[in-house]
Amino acid sequence: MSAVVAEHDDHHDHGPAKGLLRWVITTNHKDIGTLYLLFALAMFFVGGAMAMVIRAELFEPGMQFVNPQFFNSMTTMHALVMVFGAVMPAFVGLANWMIPMMIGAPDMALPRMNNMSFWLLVAGVLLLASTLFMEGGAPASGWTLYPPLVLQTGKALPFAIFSVHLLGISSIMGAINIIATIFNMRAPGMTLMKMPMFVWTWLITAFLLIAIMPVFAGAVTMLLTDKFFATSFFDAAGGGDPVLYQHIFWFFGHPEVYVMILPTFGVASTIIPVFARKPLFGYSSMVHATAAIAFLSFIVWAHHMFTVGMPIAGELYFMYATMLIAIPTGVKVFNWTATMWKGSMTFETPMLFSIAFVVLFTMGGFTGLMMSVAPADFQYHDTYFIVAHFHYTLVPASIFILMAAGYFWLPKWTGHMYDERIGKLHFWLSVISVNVLFFPQHFLGLAGMPRRIPDYAVQFADWNMISSIGGFIFGASQLLFLYIVIHTIKGGTGEKVTSEVWEDAAKHSLEWTLPSPPPYHTFTTPPTVIPTEHI
Amino acid sequence: MNESVTKKNANLVRLLVFVVLGMFGFGYALVPLYDVLCEVTGLNGKVESSAIKEVGYEVDKNREITVEFMTALNEATPMVFRPEMKKIKVHPGEYYTVNFYAENKTDKVMVARAIPSISPGAVAEFFKKTECFCFSEQTFKAREGRTMPVRFVVNPEIPKEYKTITLAYTFFDNTETSVK
């Protein structure tokens, strides 16, 4: 492989542009991947700081630090920043870095659009952040932006809506780019059913994105015209219906949660076989399960609105359809477990995070199954139980897997080894504190504590204090990850990193056949040998 | 990147952009689809927004259903609004007229719209109105108060388990947004 790279450098010879402008004008998939990942990391800390405000306010009953309006702005902005600023961009960053290297392509299919989608993301998030400083404050209606409440937002409303438009356009461009790359840029011999699982999950996610982001853009545009141009989509006075917004929103919103979890599944399916030293168990069933989950995600949306007064037939349909999702998801959990079964496992940091993901995501999945039962959901709806549920599927699932991906590929990206001791410390602090943080919220929810309220009855005091303590430890532990990223970029442990980094990794995927760090341009000549260990 | 890949990319992007535009349109198409679904099934307590012709039903004297009336004002609608009676016992198939009183408390002309809702939602399709002030916007002169009738019938085909129907009206001040 190195011969190919050297030959390439002879007759092209253009590395990155000099200076800071490199990062503004770059069209290189590795540069853009890095930009996405660093931006997502920054937003992870911004959204995390907002979560710390929430947990500080909830540390004790009564009002402590912030007024209720600002508290509600914090819950809203925490969610929007984490979803659109941290988790989604982080996975797009991984896609940018890894997909071309995994399928043997020289770059993404549409490099200039790639640059534009990143900078639109930055513009969108800045616009969103600017609403914090506007008259009337940032949106405080929850991330779902339900009318009529959201229409009471002050000056910030149009800015928040345009920010959603920008973020939507950015995601759609990213998704189109990923689909074009996977369909048209694969190396000869890299058939669809030989692609690594991460590529497969992103292909399906990209289709979800182009199907749902325009619907969300439409929904918020209706909010905009309802507020400023006298339309009545959701305004009862003009014959509209606020429940209509909930239907449109969740038609977007339910697939959206799979946008955040499917690439998570992809990374887990990539990491676990490497450290179990076995091929992935049930590759084709993994592909089909992913597609099945994506399909089902479009026909279950009203399980978010069991309490709006649907007829029994509707409740039953959405209940059973939702329960069906447990089957393909169960297939996946079974396959990861079977992959580890009798494997020669070692427990480096990426594997630790991945195992924690399998266990804790399954717990989040089970509470989801509980809430799919419509009559039971009337008790859980809008309580801390749902907060506990989706945080289990996002924090020790998506976020843990993003951490795992960071540890797994940092040596490849930088050519330096991270400090394993600090990595393990980061893992153990995170995995314990995340449970101290979120597990008590199940109890709070079952006992009836409503979400998105800054004050609570005194019987909830103990578990809230424990949850907040877990939150502070979890938040502080993430600074270790920041340290590790900076430390590794600057040289890490100084240990020499091979192209494979992990034992026999090159059998699983093409990126491990490239040097660490990979040269600026890779696979300008397609690879000839396609790894098939993962199949 | 060779020319054929560039061409394939361009074609694929064109197709995907078309999908994106289609889905944007689909979001808007959900609005009429939602209304159609509500009307066909009578879900969501949505009631007919125009009068039906008076048809003769066979009156079921053996059955009594209580119809309750509720009135509400949307936030910052300066009106008085009340039903003449809180509830009435009706026989399915028989026509009844109930009066509502509404008054403009401001010194300006007001255009207001009453939005009806029926509970439980599933009975909406059996509750028929031949006359209602909610079918159009109502214009009130300054300080004007007036009595407005609602004439209705409960279709005798209404399932046996329903013994109480609640009819609720909310008045919205549409003076600012009315197109009149």
XYZ file of C-alpha atoms in Angstrom:
715
model
C 0.000 0.000 0.000
C 2.762 2.453 0.859
C 4.143 2.051 -2.655
C 0.827 3.198 -4.053
C 0.753 6.204 -1.760
C 4.314 7.223 -2.601
C 3.646 6.993 -6.310
C 0.586 9.165 -5.862
C 2.551 11.832 -4.020
C 5.029 12.079 -6.880
C 2.653 13.202 -9.542
C 0.003 15.091 -7.555
C 1.945 16.652 -4.745
C -0.613 18.895 -3.166
C -0.898 18.553 0.552
C -3.085 20.719 2.721
C -3.102 24.480 2.134
C -0.910 26.443 4.507
C -2.177 28.312 7.520
C -5.593 28.603 9.125
C -7.326 29.185 5.805
C -6.758 25.479 5.139
C -9.653 24.718 7.476
C -11.992 27.225 5.858
C -11.534 26.237 2.235
C -10.701 22.562 2.606
C -12.530 19.994 0.518
C -10.534 17.053 1.869
C -12.710 14.448 3.566
C -10.216 13.954 6.395
C -10.008 17.698 7.136
C -13.780 18.060 7.047
C -14.167 14.977 9.215
C -11.797 16.526 11.738
C -13.729 19.815 11.647
C -17.014 18.019 12.252
C -15.584 15.964 15.108
C -13.950 18.897 16.876
C -17.045 21.049 16.425
C -19.199 18.240 17.832
C -16.836 17.873 20.799
C -17.089 21.610 21.497
C -20.888 21.463 21.294
C -20.884 18.402 23.565
C -19.354 20.598 26.244
C -21.712 23.507 25.525
C -24.767 21.229 25.714
C -23.211 19.543 28.745
C -22.796 22.890 30.518
C -26.518 23.492 29.968
C -27.258 20.079 31.480
C -25.158 21.085 34.502
C -27.364 24.193 34.933
C -30.431 21.924 34.850
C -29.006 19.460 37.385
C -27.793 22.295 39.655
C -31.283 23.808 39.713
C -32.794 20.384 40.450
C -30.257 19.578 43.170
C -32.772 20.674 45.797
C -36.497 21.460 45.718
C -37.366 25.135 45.441
C -35.787 27.715 43.167
C -32.028 27.980 43.478
C -30.108 29.587 40.663
C -32.188 30.381 37.598
C -35.697 31.589 36.861
C -38.221 29.116 35.393
C -38.150 30.701 31.936
C -34.383 30.312 31.693
C -34.619 26.783 33.082
C -36.994 25.882 30.275
C -34.678 27.553 27.764
C -31.912 25.352 29.126
C -33.867 22.092 28.678
C -34.787 23.185 25.152
C -31.334 24.364 24.122
C -29.577 21.422 25.792
C -31.618 19.074 23.627
C -31.237 21.039 20.389
C -27.494 21.545 20.872
C -26.880 17.900 21.775
C -29.007 16.500 18.931
C -28.151 18.900 16.102
C -24.799 20.224 17.327
C -23.118 17.235 18.982
C -24.422 13.744 18.183
C -25.438 14.214 14.545
C -22.321 16.201 13.509
C -20.086 13.737 15.352
C -21.465 10.869 13.284
C -21.201 12.940 10.095
C -17.577 13.579 11.070
C -16.962 9.851 11.482
C -18.683 9.258 8.139
C -16.420 11.794 6.451
C -13.267 10.322 7.894
C -14.107 6.660 7.655
C -16.481 5.958 4.753
C -14.029 6.825 1.929
C -11.250 4.886 3.699
C -13.550 1.932 4.401
C -14.827 1.564 0.829
C -11.523 2.381 -0.854
C -12.556 5.754 -2.305
C -10.171 8.708 -2.737
C -12.596 11.206 -1.164
C -16.287 11.943 -0.749
C -18.265 12.160 -3.987
C -19.025 15.882 -3.665
C -16.122 17.514 -1.808
C -17.169 21.144 -2.247
C -20.704 20.473 -1.058
C -19.073 18.709 1.879
C -17.293 21.920 2.870
C -20.512 23.903 2.500
C -22.555 21.535 4.653
C -20.039 21.878 7.476
C -20.041 25.666 7.437
C -23.843 25.795 7.209
C -23.893 23.660 10.353
C -21.680 26.188 12.133
C -23.894 29.050 10.944
C -27.023 27.211 12.087
C -25.675 26.453 15.541
C -24.379 30.019 16.005
C -27.785 31.366 15.000
C -29.394 29.035 17.517
C -26.941 30.076 20.248
C -27.572 33.769 19.497
C -31.213 33.342 20.586
C -29.953 33.032 24.173
C -29.159 36.740 24.132
C -32.376 37.966 22.542
C -35.304 39.815 24.090
C -37.626 37.206 25.539
C -34.872 34.607 25.756
C -34.154 31.454 23.808
C -36.997 29.068 22.872
C -38.324 27.482 26.070
C -40.954 25.127 24.717
C -38.903 21.928 24.737
C -37.010 20.704 21.666
C -40.284 19.533 20.114
C -41.319 23.196 19.643
C -45.022 22.466 20.169
C -47.495 25.231 19.366
C -49.205 27.177 20.811
C -46.497 27.402 23.513
C -43.597 27.894 21.110
C -45.441 30.798 19.457
C -45.072 32.687 22.735
C -41.292 32.772 22.234
C -40.051 36.356 22.086
C -37.852 37.824 19.397
C -35.995 34.522 19.122
C -38.685 32.549 17.279
C -37.798 33.370 13.646
C -34.086 32.979 14.419
C -34.641 29.572 15.965
C -36.718 28.528 12.950
C -34.140 29.736 10.416
C -31.499 27.956 12.439
C -33.502 24.726 12.072
C -33.679 25.391 8.326
C -29.904 25.807 8.090
C -29.231 22.710 10.190
C -31.691 20.806 8.013
C -30.081 21.911 4.757
C -26.674 21.016 6.177
C -27.827 17.512 7.173
C -29.550 16.929 3.844
C -26.422 17.939 1.899
C -24.330 15.694 4.115
C -26.752 12.815 3.559
C -26.829 13.246 -0.225
C -23.042 13.287 -0.237
C -22.853 10.076 1.770
C -25.339 8.272 -0.480
C -23.494 9.398 -3.616
C -20.160 8.320 -2.120
C -21.414 4.874 -1.148
C -23.250 4.247 -4.410
C -20.672 5.547 -6.872
C -17.245 5.579 -5.245
C -16.728 2.048 -3.952
C -13.521 0.288 -4.950
C -13.893 -2.534 -7.499
C -14.930 -5.688 -5.623
C -16.459 -3.759 -2.728
C -19.988 -4.993 -3.288
C -22.792 -3.666 -1.097
C -22.850 -6.872 0.934
C -19.112 -6.611 1.610
C -19.301 -3.102 3.028
C -18.406 -2.666 6.702
C -21.485 -2.323 8.962
C -20.648 1.307 9.721
C -21.009 2.133 6.023
C -24.268 0.196 5.817
C -25.819 1.901 8.823
C -24.821 5.310 7.461
C -26.309 4.539 4.048
C -29.650 3.780 5.687
C -29.358 6.760 8.035
C -28.702 9.055 5.070
C -31.926 7.904 3.454
C -33.779 8.575 6.704
C -32.306 12.082 6.766
C -33.369 13.060 3.270
C -36.855 11.734 3.996
C -37.433 13.475 7.338
C -35.439 16.722 7.460
C -37.626 18.332 4.730
C -40.761 17.393 6.706
C -39.359 19.083 9.814
C -38.395 22.118 7.739
C -42.005 22.219 6.517
C -43.407 21.952 10.055
C -41.328 24.848 11.394
C -42.147 26.887 8.281
C -45.816 26.411 9.152
C -45.049 27.706 12.653
C -43.379 30.713 11.078
C -46.316 31.532 8.796
C -48.799 30.926 11.641
C -46.951 33.483 13.725
C -46.202 36.147 11.138
C -48.366 35.609 8.056
C -51.791 34.813 9.544
C -51.990 31.202 8.385
C -53.824 28.817 10.695
C -52.151 25.446 10.352
C -52.043 24.948 14.102
C -54.271 27.802 15.260
C -57.703 26.679 16.421
C -59.128 30.189 15.919
C -58.606 29.839 12.182
C -59.757 26.229 11.996
C -56.319 24.665 12.511
C -55.320 22.095 15.082
C -52.264 22.085 17.380
C -52.333 18.272 17.439
C -51.563 18.347 13.705
C -48.159 19.820 14.575
C -47.470 16.882 16.880
C -48.240 14.430 14.091
C -45.969 16.219 11.609
C -43.236 16.740 14.178
C -43.131 13.104 15.245
C -43.272 11.894 11.662
C -39.870 13.585 11.591
C -38.984 13.082 15.230
C -39.228 9.351 15.503
C -36.958 8.529 12.534
C -34.708 11.305 13.866
C -33.944 9.294 16.989
C -32.855 6.438 14.709
C -30.634 8.875 12.831
C -28.732 9.097 16.098
C -28.793 5.394 16.948
C -28.214 3.579 13.620
C -24.649 4.872 13.117
C -24.136 3.993 16.791
C -25.043 0.406 15.910
C -22.629 0.617 12.979
C -19.661 1.650 15.116
C -20.474 -0.980 17.754
C -20.589 -3.635 15.014
C -17.168 -2.416 13.858
C -15.410 -2.347 17.231
C -16.749 -5.486 18.940
C -15.445 -8.012 16.337
C -11.938 -6.485 16.453
C -11.589 -6.940 20.222
C -13.450 -10.266 20.272
C -11.086 -11.387 17.471
C -13.973 -12.955 15.644
C -15.988 -12.024 12.581
C -19.215 -10.137 13.267
C -21.931 -12.672 14.003
C -24.791 -12.512 11.473
C -23.577 -9.771 9.117
C -26.499 -10.010 6.696
C -29.045 -10.192 9.521
C -27.451 -6.995 10.875
C -27.974 -5.282 7.516
C -31.558 -6.431 7.284
C -32.316 -5.563 10.908
C -31.012 -2.026 10.299
C -33.230 -1.649 7.244
C -36.214 -3.058 9.165
C -35.705 -0.609 12.037
C -35.479 2.264 9.548
C -38.702 1.210 7.839
C -40.588 0.729 11.116
C -39.434 4.137 12.333
C -41.769 5.778 9.803
C -44.964 4.093 10.955
C -44.848 4.386 14.749
C -44.690 8.134 15.362
C -47.912 8.551 17.340
C -46.544 6.496 20.251
C -45.114 9.862 21.341
C -48.666 11.171 21.637
C -50.690 8.378 23.240
C -52.274 10.930 25.588
C -53.670 13.368 22.992
C -56.987 11.536 22.823
C -56.540 9.065 20.008
C -59.250 6.454 19.420
C -58.607 2.959 20.743
C -57.887 1.634 17.240
C -55.109 4.188 16.795
C -53.606 3.454 20.210
C -53.589 -0.271 19.503
C -52.038 0.110 16.062
C -49.233 2.372 17.261
C -48.683 0.170 20.304
C -48.223 -3.060 18.346
C -46.214 -1.417 15.563
C -43.864 0.036 18.187
C -43.417 -3.309 19.901
C -42.372 -4.801 16.550
C -39.206 -2.658 16.655
C -38.005 -4.774 19.554
C -37.525 -7.693 17.145
C -34.865 -6.274 14.772
C -33.276 -4.473 17.734
C -33.186 -7.761 19.621
C -31.504 -9.375 16.613
C -28.755 -6.797 16.865
C -28.188 -7.184 20.583
C -28.143 -10.951 20.121
C -25.570 -10.652 17.329
C -23.237 -8.446 19.353
C -23.443 -10.867 22.246
C -22.881 -13.824 19.923
C -19.877 -12.029 18.417
C -18.297 -11.839 21.867
C -19.261 -15.434 22.716
C -16.089 -17.529 23.030
C -14.064 -14.726 21.469
C -10.494 -14.010 22.584
C -11.599 -10.789 24.153
C -9.356 -8.023 25.405
C -10.650 -4.978 27.176
C -9.043 -1.870 25.775
C -10.980 1.373 26.278
C -12.955 1.230 22.973
C -14.139 -2.295 23.835
C -15.089 -1.279 27.387
C -17.270 1.525 26.069
C -18.792 -0.841 23.495
C -19.669 -3.507 26.065
C -21.206 -0.854 28.320
C -23.173 0.284 25.276
C -24.614 -3.193 24.667
C -25.721 -3.545 28.290
C -26.998 -0.033 28.925
C -28.606 0.459 25.517
C -30.554 -2.745 26.127
C -31.837 -1.239 29.380
C -32.917 1.887 27.517
C -34.590 -0.350 24.959
C -36.545 -2.211 27.607
C -37.943 0.981 29.139
C -38.928 1.923 25.590
C -40.837 -1.327 25.345
C -42.586 -0.492 28.643
C -43.699 2.835 27.234
C -44.909 1.295 23.997
C -47.726 -0.223 26.058
C -50.291 2.514 25.531
C -52.260 2.185 28.785
C -49.049 2.091 30.837
C -47.700 5.080 28.926
C -50.418 7.268 30.417
C -48.504 6.980 33.674
C -45.030 7.477 32.158
C -45.906 10.244 29.708
C -43.990 13.499 30.275
C -42.422 12.272 33.514
C -38.790 11.646 34.386
C -39.319 8.045 33.270
C -39.223 9.107 29.632
C -36.245 11.347 30.429
C -34.441 8.326 31.887
C -35.437 6.184 28.884
C -34.145 8.393 26.102
C -31.044 9.389 28.015
C -30.185 5.694 28.389
C -30.527 5.291 24.623
C -28.495 8.415 23.909
C -25.833 8.891 26.589
C -24.541 5.404 27.436
C -25.427 4.416 23.859
C -24.722 7.083 21.233
C -22.328 9.132 23.354
C -20.475 6.070 24.709
C -20.092 4.704 21.199
C -18.803 8.080 19.999
C -16.237 7.906 22.811
C -15.416 4.348 21.778
C -14.995 5.517 18.176
C -12.701 8.278 19.385
C -10.434 5.836 21.254
C -10.644 3.288 18.430
C -9.663 5.590 15.572
C -7.626 8.361 17.284
C -4.406 6.337 16.828
C -5.295 5.896 13.145
C -6.113 9.587 12.648
C -3.171 11.035 14.556
C -0.554 8.308 14.370
C -0.195 8.571 18.158
C -1.368 6.264 20.931
C -3.698 7.609 23.617
C -2.948 6.958 27.283
C -4.735 3.687 28.076
C -4.714 4.289 31.852
C -6.527 7.622 31.556
C -8.857 6.100 28.967
C -9.832 3.345 31.398
C -10.251 5.879 34.203
C -12.505 7.920 31.918
C -14.524 4.797 31.154
C -15.044 3.668 34.742
C -15.923 7.147 35.986
C -18.360 7.583 33.095
C -20.061 4.217 33.338
C -20.633 4.470 37.086
C -21.677 8.131 37.142
C -23.996 7.806 34.145
C -26.000 5.216 36.070
C -26.003 7.304 39.237
C -27.223 10.154 37.040
C -29.997 8.473 35.080
C -31.093 5.352 36.956
C -32.818 7.253 39.816
C -34.795 9.197 37.200
C -36.770 6.004 36.548
C -37.938 6.062 40.170
C -38.713 9.779 40.012
C -40.782 9.288 36.871
C -42.727 6.339 38.218
C -43.462 8.368 41.349
C -44.869 11.115 39.143
C -42.229 13.826 38.826
C -43.007 15.784 35.632
C -40.243 16.697 33.192
C -39.333 20.273 32.197
C -40.330 21.786 35.566
C -37.661 23.631 37.608
C -39.208 22.883 41.015
C -40.614 19.705 42.533
C -42.405 18.274 45.534
C -40.184 17.423 48.496
C -40.700 13.652 48.244
C -38.534 13.735 45.097
C -35.638 15.464 46.863
C -33.343 12.503 47.663
C -33.230 10.900 44.248
C -32.845 14.279 42.556
C -29.837 15.064 44.709
C -28.276 11.683 43.895
C -29.031 12.196 40.203
C -27.418 15.645 40.278
C -24.301 14.302 42.007
C -24.028 11.641 39.310
C -24.491 14.384 36.721
C -21.680 16.520 38.107
C -19.280 13.550 38.230
C -20.262 12.506 34.704
C -19.799 16.055 33.417
C -16.405 16.445 35.089
C -15.251 13.010 33.842
C -15.703 14.112 30.253
C -12.895 16.630 30.747
C -10.612 13.575 30.834
C -11.699 12.798 27.273
C -10.898 16.361 26.229
C -7.467 15.951 27.826
C -6.921 12.651 26.014
C -7.881 14.081 22.633
C -5.487 17.013 23.026
C -2.752 14.830 24.511
C -3.032 12.261 21.706
C -3.011 14.880 18.948
C 0.123 16.377 20.511
C 1.972 13.037 20.520
C 0.203 10.798 23.013
C 2.290 8.230 24.810
C 5.004 8.401 22.187
C 4.488 4.717 21.424
C 4.974 3.760 17.773
C 1.625 3.093 16.137
C 1.441 0.515 13.372
C -0.921 0.812 10.430
C -3.120 -1.848 12.024
C -3.077 -0.319 15.528
C -5.252 -3.186 16.870
C -4.295 -6.823 16.395
C -5.495 -8.141 13.006
C -7.723 -5.084 12.471
C -6.788 -5.012 8.781
C -8.698 -8.251 8.297
C -11.865 -6.386 9.209
C -11.690 -3.119 7.307
C -9.622 -1.231 4.730
C -8.643 1.802 6.823
C -6.211 -0.385 8.805
C -4.232 -1.144 5.622
C -3.256 2.542 5.428
C -0.389 4.044 7.420
C -1.157 5.786 10.736
C -1.708 8.668 10.261
C -2.934 8.153 6.704
C -1.489 10.504 4.063
C -3.596 13.503 2.990
C -4.827 11.635 -0.072
C -5.554 7.929 0.105
C -6.824 5.303 -2.322
C -6.289 7.486 -5.395
C -5.614 4.048 -6.851
C -8.329 1.694 -5.611
C -7.250 -1.133 -3.289
C -7.140 -4.593 -4.838
C -7.827 -6.755 -1.803
C -11.168 -6.333 -0.025
C -11.235 -7.532 3.606
C -14.057 -9.967 4.262
C -13.457 -10.956 7.884
C -16.467 -8.955 9.059
C -18.939 -10.799 6.858
C -12.435 11.243 -10.301
C -13.177 10.154 -13.837
C -15.916 11.598 -15.993
C -18.360 8.707 -15.756
C -18.356 8.826 -11.953
C -18.925 12.587 -12.043
C -21.878 12.039 -14.342
C -23.282 9.268 -12.148
C -22.931 11.528 -9.116
C -24.733 14.379 -10.850
C -27.631 12.115 -11.822
C -27.914 10.647 -8.354
C -27.810 14.084 -6.722
C -30.558 15.310 -9.048
C -32.705 12.333 -8.058
C -32.062 12.824 -4.333
C -32.802 16.565 -4.499
C -36.085 15.601 -6.129
C -36.802 13.271 -3.187
C -36.003 16.097 -0.747
C -38.383 18.499 -2.500
C -41.016 15.776 -2.618
C -40.721 15.167 1.120
C -40.987 18.912 1.793
C -44.224 18.829 -0.166
C -45.307 15.703 1.684
C -45.000 17.584 4.982
C -47.546 20.094 3.659
C -49.676 17.329 2.164
C -50.053 15.916 5.672
C -52.241 18.925 6.532
C -55.158 18.061 4.198
C -54.549 14.338 4.741
C -54.946 14.857 8.472
C -58.204 16.761 7.985
C -59.535 14.128 5.598
C -58.675 11.377 8.065
C -60.351 13.239 10.931
C -63.466 13.854 8.870
C -63.772 10.329 7.520
C -63.326 8.731 10.911
C -64.825 11.435 13.133
C -61.714 11.261 15.300
C -60.322 14.151 17.270
C -63.843 15.472 18.031
C -63.783 17.425 14.790
C -67.327 18.415 13.904
C -68.814 19.410 10.576
C -68.105 23.031 9.858
C -71.273 23.641 7.835
C -74.975 23.053 8.340
C -76.699 19.853 7.324
C -80.200 19.714 5.864
C -82.897 18.858 8.370
C -83.930 15.249 7.801
C -86.568 13.348 9.687
C -85.182 10.653 11.978
C -87.268 8.158 13.860
C -87.327 9.538 17.404
C -86.207 7.044 20.027
C -88.395 7.990 22.999
C -87.010 5.162 25.119
C -83.518 6.575 25.187
C -82.241 9.676 26.893
C -78.844 11.257 26.341
C -77.550 14.168 28.358
C -75.982 16.920 26.258
C -73.797 19.288 28.283
C -72.753 22.720 27.075
C -69.461 24.373 27.851
C -68.222 27.779 26.805
C -64.718 29.163 26.984
C -62.875 32.244 25.852
C -59.431 32.084 24.384
C -56.821 34.103 26.239
C -57.381 37.856 25.854
C -60.749 37.613 24.147
C -62.776 40.400 25.809
C -66.242 38.861 25.692
C -69.027 37.465 27.786
C -70.066 34.040 26.551
C -72.445 31.564 28.170
C -75.016 28.928 27.277
C -78.642 29.479 28.200
C -78.706 26.117 29.953
C -75.914 23.960 31.340
C -77.366 20.705 30.044
C -80.365 19.170 28.401
C -81.738 15.640 28.214
C -82.502 14.706 24.621
C -84.097 11.832 22.734
C -82.043 10.645 19.766
C -83.720 11.687 16.501
C -85.478 14.767 17.906
C -84.393 18.317 17.034
C -83.581 20.806 19.792
C -82.612 24.473 19.836
C -80.366 25.831 22.553
C -79.419 29.496 22.817
C -76.012 30.911 23.628
C -75.381 34.487 24.703
C -72.266 36.394 23.610
C -71.339 40.008 24.225
C -68.546 42.248 23.024
C -67.058 44.011 26.047
C -64.974 46.505 24.039
C -65.871 49.820 22.441
C -64.765 48.604 19.032
C -66.181 46.335 16.409
C -65.058 42.776 17.042
C -64.852 39.821 14.714
C -64.888 36.575 16.648
C -65.022 32.923 15.765
C -66.359 30.101 17.903
C -64.606 26.760 17.528
C -66.657 23.724 18.525
C -65.422 20.510 20.056
C -67.310 17.381 20.987
C -66.396 14.908 23.653
C -66.083 11.949 23.493
C -64.552 12.415 20.054
C -66.079 9.264 18.637
C -69.640 10.634 18.865
C -68.844 13.656 16.684
C -70.167 11.899 13.582
C -73.545 11.284 15.258
C -74.030 14.876 16.395
C -75.659 16.900 13.593
C -76.265 20.643 13.513
C -78.660 22.421 11.164
C -77.839 25.831 12.545
C -74.873 27.165 14.468
C -73.159 30.488 15.095
C -69.892 28.580 14.782
C -70.275 28.039 11.025
C -69.004 31.535 10.255
C -67.223 34.445 11.868
C -69.482 36.639 13.970
C -69.198 40.428 13.882
C -70.188 42.284 17.045
C -70.695 46.041 17.180
C -69.201 47.926 20.136
C -70.761 46.627 23.384
C -73.221 44.532 21.412
C -74.630 41.435 23.058
C -76.850 38.910 21.353
C -78.449 35.536 21.684
C -77.498 32.947 19.093
C -79.178 29.591 18.541
C -77.709 26.162 17.903
C -80.123 23.627 16.431
C -79.023 20.032 16.639
C -80.075 16.429 16.552
C -78.397 13.283 17.807
C -78.490 10.552 15.166
C -80.404 7.566 16.640
C -77.696 5.244 15.328
C -75.382 6.444 18.097
C -73.988 3.386 19.945
C -75.782 2.463 23.174
C -72.812 3.043 25.486
C -72.876 6.824 25.054
C -75.054 8.477 27.676
C -73.452 11.908 27.895
C -72.167 14.208 25.172
C -70.269 17.405 25.920
C -70.401 20.203 23.380
C -67.781 22.888 23.978
C -67.311 26.213 22.214
C -64.311 28.477 22.476
C -64.518 32.039 21.170
C -61.397 33.464 19.569
C -60.928 37.165 18.881
C -60.063 37.294 15.177
C -60.436 41.060 14.704
C -56.759 41.457 13.829
C -56.463 38.520 11.488
C -59.907 38.396 9.873
C -59.802 38.708 6.097
C -63.173 40.484 5.976
